[in-house]
Short mmCIF file of C-alpha atoms in Angstrom, two decimals:
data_model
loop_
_atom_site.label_atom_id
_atom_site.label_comp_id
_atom_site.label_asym_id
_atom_site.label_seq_id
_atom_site.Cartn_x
_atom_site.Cartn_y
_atom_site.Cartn_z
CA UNK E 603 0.00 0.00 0.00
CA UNK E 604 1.58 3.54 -0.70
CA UNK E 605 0.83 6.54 1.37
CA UNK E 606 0.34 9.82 -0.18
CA UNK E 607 2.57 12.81 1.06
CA UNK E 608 -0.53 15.80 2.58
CA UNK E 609 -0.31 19.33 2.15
CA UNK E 610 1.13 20.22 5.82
CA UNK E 611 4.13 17.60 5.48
CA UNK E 612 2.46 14.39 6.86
CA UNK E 613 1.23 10.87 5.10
CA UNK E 614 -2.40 9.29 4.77
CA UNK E 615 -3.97 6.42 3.05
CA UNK E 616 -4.64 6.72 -0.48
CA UNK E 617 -8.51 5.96 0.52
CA UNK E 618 -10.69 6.52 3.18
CA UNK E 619 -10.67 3.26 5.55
CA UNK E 620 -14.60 3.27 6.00
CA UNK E 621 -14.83 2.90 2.48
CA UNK E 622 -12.94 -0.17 2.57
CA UNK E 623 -15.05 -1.69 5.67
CA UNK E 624 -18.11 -0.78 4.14
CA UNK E 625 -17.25 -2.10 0.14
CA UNK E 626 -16.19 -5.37 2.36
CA UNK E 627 -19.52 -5.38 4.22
CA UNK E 628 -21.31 -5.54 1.01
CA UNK E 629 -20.25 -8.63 0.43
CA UNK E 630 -22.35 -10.26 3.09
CA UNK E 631 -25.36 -11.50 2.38
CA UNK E 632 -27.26 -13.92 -0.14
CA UNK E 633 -26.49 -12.74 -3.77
CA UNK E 634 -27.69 -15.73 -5.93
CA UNK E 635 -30.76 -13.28 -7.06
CA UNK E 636 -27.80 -10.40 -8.33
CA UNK E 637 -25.67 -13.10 -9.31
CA UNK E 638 -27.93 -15.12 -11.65
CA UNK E 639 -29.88 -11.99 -12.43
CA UNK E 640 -27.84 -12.10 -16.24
CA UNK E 641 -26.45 -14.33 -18.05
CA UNK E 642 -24.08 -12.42 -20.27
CA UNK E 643 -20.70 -13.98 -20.93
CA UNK E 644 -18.13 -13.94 -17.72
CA UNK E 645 -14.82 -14.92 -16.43
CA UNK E 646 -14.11 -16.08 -12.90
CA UNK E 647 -10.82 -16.36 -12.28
CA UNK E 648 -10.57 -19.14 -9.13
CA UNK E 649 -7.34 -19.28 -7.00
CA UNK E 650 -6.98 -22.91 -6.09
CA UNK E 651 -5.11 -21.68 -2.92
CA UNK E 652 -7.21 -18.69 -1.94
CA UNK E 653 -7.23 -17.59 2.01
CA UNK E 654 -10.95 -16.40 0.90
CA UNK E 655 -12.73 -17.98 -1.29
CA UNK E 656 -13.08 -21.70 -0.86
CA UNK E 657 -12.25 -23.98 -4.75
CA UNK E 658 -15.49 -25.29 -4.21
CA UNK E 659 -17.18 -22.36 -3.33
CA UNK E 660 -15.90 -20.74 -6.45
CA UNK E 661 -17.09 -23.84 -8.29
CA UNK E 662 -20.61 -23.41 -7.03
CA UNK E 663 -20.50 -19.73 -8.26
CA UNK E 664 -19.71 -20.80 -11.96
CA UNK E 665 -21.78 -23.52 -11.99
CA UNK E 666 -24.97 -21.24 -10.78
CA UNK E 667 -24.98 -18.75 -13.81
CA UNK E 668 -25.08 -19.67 -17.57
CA UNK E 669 -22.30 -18.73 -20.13
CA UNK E 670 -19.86 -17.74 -16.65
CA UNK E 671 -16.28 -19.05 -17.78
CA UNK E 672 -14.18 -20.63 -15.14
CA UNK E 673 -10.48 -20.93 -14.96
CA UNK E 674 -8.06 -22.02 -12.23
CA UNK E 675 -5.13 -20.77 -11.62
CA UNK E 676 -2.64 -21.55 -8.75
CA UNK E 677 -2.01 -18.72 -6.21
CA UNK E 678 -3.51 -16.84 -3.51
CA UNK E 679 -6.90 -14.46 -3.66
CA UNK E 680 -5.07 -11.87 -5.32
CA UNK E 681 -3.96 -13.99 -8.58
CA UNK E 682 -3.86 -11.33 -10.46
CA UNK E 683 -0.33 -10.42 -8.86
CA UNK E 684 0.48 -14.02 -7.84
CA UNK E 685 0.13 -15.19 -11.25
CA UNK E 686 0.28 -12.00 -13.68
CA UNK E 687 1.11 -14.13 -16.90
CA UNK E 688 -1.58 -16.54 -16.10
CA UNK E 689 -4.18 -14.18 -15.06
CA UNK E 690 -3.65 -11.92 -18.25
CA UNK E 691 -3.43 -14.96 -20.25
CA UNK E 692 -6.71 -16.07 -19.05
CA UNK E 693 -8.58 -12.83 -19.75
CA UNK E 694 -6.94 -12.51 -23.32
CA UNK E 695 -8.71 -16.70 -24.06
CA UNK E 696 -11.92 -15.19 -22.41
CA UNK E 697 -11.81 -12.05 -24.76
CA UNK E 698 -10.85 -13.70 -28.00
CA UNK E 699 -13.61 -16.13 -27.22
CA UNK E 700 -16.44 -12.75 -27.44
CA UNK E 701 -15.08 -12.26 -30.76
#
């Protein structure tokens, strides 16, 4: 995380910390309805060794929601930086496959 330099000579957060307890707050709850709501082509990226997100929860997601794309990539919940090559490789199959 990088800190941003203030006007009188001190440091903050690049982001409000409420907005981060509240965005994570969202995420409880029952969201099938949301979730299932469309069923417009998606990727979901699943990190088999996520601290988050259970394999078979992820799993469960895809399986839920028509035309959702699933691929698996080892790493932690953030994948994306765990596994840059892999997760951009992913994205670029999912894209090419919209064509």
């Amino acid at each position: 995380m990088r800190l941003r330099p203030t006007a009188d000579g001190g440091w903050r957060l690049p982001f409000h910390p409420q907005d981060t307890i509240a965005s994570e707050q969202a995420t409880h709850g029952v969201h099938w309805a949301d979730w299932t709501s469309t069923d417009c082509p998606a990727l979901f990226v699943l990190a088999r060794n996520s601290q988050v997100m259970p394999p078979e929860q992820g799993r469960e997601i895809v399986a839920r929601r028509a035309h959702t794309h699933l691929t698996e990539l080892d790493g932690d919940h953030f994948v994306h930086t765990t596994d840059p090559q892999g997760f951009a490789a992913a994205v670029k199959d999912f894209l090419d496959t919209l064509r």
